[in-house]
PDB file of C-alpha atoms and ligand atoms in Angstrom:
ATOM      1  CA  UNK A   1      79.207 -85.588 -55.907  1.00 80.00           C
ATOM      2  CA  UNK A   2      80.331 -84.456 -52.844  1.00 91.00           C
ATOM      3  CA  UNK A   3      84.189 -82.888 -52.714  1.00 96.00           C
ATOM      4  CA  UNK A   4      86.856 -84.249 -50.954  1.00 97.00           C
ATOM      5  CA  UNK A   5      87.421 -80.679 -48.860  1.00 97.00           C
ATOM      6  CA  UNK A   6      83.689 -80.979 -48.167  1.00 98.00           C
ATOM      7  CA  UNK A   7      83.931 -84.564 -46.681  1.00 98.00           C
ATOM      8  CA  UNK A   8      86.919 -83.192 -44.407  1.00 98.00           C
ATOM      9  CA  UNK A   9      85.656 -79.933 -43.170  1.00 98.00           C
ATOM     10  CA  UNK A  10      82.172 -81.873 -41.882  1.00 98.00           C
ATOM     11  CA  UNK A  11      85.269 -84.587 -40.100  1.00 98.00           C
ATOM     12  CA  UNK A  12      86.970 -81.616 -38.897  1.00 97.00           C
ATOM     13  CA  UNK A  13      83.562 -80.524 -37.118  1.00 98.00           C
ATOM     14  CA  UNK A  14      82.639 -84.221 -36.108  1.00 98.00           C
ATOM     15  CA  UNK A  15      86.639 -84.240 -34.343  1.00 97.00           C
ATOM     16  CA  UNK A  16      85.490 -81.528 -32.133  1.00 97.00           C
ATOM     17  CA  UNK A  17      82.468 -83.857 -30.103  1.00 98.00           C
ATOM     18  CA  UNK A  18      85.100 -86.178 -29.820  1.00 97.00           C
ATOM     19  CA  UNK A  19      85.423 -88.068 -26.517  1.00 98.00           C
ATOM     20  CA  UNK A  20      89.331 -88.600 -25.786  1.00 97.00           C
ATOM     21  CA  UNK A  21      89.721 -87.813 -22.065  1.00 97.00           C
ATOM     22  CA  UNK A  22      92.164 -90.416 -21.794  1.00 97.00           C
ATOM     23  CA  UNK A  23      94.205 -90.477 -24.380  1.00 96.00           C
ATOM     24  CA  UNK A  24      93.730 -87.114 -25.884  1.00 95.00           C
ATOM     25  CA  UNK A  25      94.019 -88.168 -29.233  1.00 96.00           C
ATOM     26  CA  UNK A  26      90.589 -86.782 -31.042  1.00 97.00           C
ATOM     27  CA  UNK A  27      89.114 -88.098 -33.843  1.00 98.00           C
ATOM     28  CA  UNK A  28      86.351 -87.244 -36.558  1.00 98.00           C
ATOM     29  CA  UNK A  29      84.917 -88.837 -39.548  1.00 98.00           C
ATOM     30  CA  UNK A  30      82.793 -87.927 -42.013  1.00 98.00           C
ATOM     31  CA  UNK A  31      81.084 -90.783 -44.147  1.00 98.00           C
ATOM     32  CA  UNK A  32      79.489 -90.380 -47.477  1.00 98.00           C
ATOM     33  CA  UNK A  33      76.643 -92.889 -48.463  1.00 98.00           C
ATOM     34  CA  UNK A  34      75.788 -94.011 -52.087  1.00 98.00           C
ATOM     35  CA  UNK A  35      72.349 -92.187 -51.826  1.00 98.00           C
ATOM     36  CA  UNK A  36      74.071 -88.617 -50.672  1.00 98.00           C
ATOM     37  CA  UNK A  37      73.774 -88.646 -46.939  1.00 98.00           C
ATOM     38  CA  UNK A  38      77.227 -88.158 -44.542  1.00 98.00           C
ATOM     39  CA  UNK A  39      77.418 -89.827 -41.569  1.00 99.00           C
ATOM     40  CA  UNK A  40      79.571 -87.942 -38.570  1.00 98.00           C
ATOM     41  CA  UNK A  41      81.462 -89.754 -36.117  1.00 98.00           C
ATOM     42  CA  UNK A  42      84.043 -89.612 -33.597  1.00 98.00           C
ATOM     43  CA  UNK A  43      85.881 -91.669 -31.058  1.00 98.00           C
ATOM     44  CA  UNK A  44      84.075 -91.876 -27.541  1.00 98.00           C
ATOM     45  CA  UNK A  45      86.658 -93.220 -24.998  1.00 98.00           C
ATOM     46  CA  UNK A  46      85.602 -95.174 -21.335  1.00 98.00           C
ATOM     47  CA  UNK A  47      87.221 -95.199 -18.242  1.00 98.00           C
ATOM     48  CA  UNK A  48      87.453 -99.211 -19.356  1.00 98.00           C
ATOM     49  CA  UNK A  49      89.515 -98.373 -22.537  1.00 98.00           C
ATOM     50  CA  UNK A  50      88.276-101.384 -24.642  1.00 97.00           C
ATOM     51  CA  UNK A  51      84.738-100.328 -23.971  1.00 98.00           C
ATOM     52  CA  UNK A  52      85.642 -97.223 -26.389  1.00 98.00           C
ATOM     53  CA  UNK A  53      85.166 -97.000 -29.819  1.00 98.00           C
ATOM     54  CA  UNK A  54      86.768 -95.295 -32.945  1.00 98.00           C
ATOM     55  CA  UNK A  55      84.954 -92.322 -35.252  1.00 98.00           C
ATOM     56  CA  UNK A  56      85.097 -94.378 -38.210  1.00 98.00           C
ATOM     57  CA  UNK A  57      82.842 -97.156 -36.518  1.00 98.00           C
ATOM     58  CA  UNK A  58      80.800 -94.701 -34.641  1.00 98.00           C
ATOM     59  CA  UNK A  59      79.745 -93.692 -38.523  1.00 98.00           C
ATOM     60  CA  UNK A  60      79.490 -96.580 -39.947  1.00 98.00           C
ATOM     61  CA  UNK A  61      77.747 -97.769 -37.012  1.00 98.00           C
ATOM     62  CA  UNK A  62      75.408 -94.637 -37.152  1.00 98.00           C
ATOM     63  CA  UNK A  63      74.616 -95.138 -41.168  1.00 98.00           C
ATOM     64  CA  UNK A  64      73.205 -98.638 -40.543  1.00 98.00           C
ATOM     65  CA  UNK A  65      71.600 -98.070 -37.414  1.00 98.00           C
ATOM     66  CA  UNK A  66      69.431 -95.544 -40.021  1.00 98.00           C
ATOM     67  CA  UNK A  67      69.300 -98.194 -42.479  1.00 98.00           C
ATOM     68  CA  UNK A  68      72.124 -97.491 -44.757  1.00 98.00           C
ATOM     69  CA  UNK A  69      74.735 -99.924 -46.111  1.00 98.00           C
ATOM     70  CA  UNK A  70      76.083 -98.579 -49.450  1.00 98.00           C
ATOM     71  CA  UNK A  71      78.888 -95.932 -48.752  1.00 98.00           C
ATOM     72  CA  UNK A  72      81.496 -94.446 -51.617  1.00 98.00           C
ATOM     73  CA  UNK A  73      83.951 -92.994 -48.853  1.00 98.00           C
ATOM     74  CA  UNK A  74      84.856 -91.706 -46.106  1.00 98.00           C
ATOM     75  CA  UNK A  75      87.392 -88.582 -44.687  1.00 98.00           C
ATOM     76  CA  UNK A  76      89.150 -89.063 -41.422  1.00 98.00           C
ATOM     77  CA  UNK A  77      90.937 -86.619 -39.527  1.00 98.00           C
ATOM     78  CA  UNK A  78      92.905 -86.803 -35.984  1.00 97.00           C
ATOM     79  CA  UNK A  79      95.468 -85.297 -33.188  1.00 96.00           C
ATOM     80  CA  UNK A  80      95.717 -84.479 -29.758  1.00 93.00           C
ATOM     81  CA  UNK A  81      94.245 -81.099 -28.677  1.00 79.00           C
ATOM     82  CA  UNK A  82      93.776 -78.675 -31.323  1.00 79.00           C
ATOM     83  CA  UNK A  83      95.524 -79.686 -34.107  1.00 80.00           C
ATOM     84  CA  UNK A  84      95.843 -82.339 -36.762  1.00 85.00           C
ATOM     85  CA  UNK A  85      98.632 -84.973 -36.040  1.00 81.00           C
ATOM     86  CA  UNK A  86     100.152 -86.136 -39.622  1.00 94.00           C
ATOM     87  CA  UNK A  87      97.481 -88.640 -41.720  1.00 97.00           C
ATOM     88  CA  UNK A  88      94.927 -90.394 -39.130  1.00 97.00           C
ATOM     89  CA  UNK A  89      94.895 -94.165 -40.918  1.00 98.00           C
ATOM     90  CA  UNK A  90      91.954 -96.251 -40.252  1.00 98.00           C
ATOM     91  CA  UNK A  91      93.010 -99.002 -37.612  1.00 98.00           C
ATOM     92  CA  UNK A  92      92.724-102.477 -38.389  1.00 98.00           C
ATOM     93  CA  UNK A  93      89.531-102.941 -36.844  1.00 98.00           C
ATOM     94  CA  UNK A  94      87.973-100.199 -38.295  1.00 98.00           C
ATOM     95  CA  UNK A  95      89.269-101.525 -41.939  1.00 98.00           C
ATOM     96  CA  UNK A  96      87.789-105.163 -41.256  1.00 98.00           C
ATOM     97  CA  UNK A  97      84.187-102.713 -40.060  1.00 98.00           C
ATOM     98  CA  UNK A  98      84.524-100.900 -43.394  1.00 98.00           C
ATOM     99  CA  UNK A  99      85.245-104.572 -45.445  1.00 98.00           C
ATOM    100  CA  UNK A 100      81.984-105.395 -44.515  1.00 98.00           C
ATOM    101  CA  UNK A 101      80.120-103.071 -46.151  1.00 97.00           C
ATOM    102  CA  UNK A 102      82.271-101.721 -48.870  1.00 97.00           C
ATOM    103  CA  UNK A 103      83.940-103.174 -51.752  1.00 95.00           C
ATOM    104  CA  UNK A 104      87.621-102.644 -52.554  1.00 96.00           C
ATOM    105  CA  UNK A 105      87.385 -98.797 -54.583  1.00 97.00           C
ATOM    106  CA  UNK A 106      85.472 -97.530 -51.075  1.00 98.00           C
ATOM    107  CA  UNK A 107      87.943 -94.526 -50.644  1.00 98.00           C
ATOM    108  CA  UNK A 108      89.533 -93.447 -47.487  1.00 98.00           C
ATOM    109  CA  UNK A 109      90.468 -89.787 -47.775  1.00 98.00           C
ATOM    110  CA  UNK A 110      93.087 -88.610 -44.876  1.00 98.00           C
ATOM    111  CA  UNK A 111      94.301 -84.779 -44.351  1.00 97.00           C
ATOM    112  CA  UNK A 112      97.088 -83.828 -42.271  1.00 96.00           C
ATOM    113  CA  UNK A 113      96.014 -79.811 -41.901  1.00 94.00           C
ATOM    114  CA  UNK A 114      97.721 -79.407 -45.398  1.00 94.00           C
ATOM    115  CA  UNK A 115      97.459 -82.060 -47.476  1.00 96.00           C
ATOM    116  CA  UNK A 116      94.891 -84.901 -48.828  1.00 97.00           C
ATOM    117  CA  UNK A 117      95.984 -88.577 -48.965  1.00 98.00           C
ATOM    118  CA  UNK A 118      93.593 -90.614 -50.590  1.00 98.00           C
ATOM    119  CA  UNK A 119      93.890 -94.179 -50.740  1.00 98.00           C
ATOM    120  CA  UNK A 120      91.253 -97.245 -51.569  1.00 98.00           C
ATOM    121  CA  UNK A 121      90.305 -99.897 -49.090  1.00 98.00           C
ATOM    122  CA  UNK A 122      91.860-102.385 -51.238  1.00 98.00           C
ATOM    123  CA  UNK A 123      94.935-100.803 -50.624  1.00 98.00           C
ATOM    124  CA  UNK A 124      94.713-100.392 -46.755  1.00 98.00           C
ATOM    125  CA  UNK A 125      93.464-104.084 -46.255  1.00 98.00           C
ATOM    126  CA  UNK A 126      94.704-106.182 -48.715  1.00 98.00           C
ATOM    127  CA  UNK A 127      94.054-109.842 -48.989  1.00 96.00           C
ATOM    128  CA  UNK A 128      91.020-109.507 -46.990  1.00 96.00           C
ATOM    129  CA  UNK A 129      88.577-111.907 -44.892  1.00 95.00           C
ATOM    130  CA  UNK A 130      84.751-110.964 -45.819  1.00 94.00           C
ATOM    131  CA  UNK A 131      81.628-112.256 -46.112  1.00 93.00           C
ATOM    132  CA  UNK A 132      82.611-113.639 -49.591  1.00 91.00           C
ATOM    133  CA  UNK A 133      84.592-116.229 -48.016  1.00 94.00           C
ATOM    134  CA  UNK A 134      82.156-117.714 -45.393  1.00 92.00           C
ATOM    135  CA  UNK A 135      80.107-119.228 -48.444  1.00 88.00           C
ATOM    136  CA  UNK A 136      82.970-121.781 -49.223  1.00 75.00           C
TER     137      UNK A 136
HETATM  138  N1  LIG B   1      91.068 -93.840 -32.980  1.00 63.58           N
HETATM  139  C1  LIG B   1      90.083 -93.595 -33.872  1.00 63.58           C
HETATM  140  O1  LIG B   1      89.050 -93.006 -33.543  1.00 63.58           O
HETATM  141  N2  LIG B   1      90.254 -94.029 -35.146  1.00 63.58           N
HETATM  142  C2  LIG B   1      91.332 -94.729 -35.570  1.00 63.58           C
HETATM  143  O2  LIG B   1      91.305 -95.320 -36.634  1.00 63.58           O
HETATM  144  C3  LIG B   1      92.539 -94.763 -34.728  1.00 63.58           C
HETATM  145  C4  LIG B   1      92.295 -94.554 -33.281  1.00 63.58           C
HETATM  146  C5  LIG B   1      90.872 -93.409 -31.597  1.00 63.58           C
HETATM  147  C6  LIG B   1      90.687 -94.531 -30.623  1.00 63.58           C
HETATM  148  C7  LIG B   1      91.123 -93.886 -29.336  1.00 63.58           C
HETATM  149  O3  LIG B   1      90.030 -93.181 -28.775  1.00 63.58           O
HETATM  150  C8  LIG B   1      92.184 -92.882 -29.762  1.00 63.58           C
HETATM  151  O4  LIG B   1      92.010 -92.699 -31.153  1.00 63.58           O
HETATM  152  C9  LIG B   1      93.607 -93.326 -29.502  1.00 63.58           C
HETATM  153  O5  LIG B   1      93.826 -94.596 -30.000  1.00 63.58           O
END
């Protein structure tokens, strides 16, 4: 099983395609799938700024377009410029993206430059709307 250091170094790399040219603030995430593979993303901004998109869904995005659903977690890292800005949390969209496809022990592992955070979906989106519910 892949390391948590592992799964941030490969974000750390995926931060530096980032796309930010208008607000700066770069993104990366790396995404580990149930059958081994990571999945790199980062944010990729537009000159229309709801036409951009977040690293964690350009990932997540990028592990089903290749036919992959099952993931076991994901690393996330973030600032403006060069360096890491404190713990890059998920935003809400990107927590109801990751509902979809993972169940409530999917971990989200954050790093500030010197210290892991790791914390469950469950925990970040509590009381959730999913799938589950549309059967009732
Ligand atoms: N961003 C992410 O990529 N992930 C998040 O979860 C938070 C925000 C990006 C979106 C936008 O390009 C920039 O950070 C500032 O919001």
């Amino acid at each position: 099983m892949m390391k948590a250091s592992e799964l941030i170094q490969l974000a750390a790399q995926a931060r530096e395609k980032a796309y930010a040219d208008y607000s700066g603030y770069k993104v990366g995430a790396a995404l580990l799938a149930k059958n081994g593979k990571v999945y790199l993303g980062c944010n990729v901004e537009n000159a229309v700024y709801p036409a951009g998109t977040c690293a964690e869904r350009t990932a997540i995005f990028s592990a089903v377009a290749d036919g992959v659903r099952e993931f076991s977690k994901i690393a996330i890292v973030g600032g403006s410029g060069d360096r890491f800005a404190g713990y890059a949390y998920p935003c809400g969209i990107c927590r109801q993206v990751m509902r979809e496809f993972c169940d409530d022990s999917f971990e989200i592992i954050l790093y500030d430059g010197k210290k892991q955070l790791k914390k469950t979906l469950a925990e970040l989106l509590p009381c959730s709307f999913s799938k589950e519910d549309l059967k009732y």
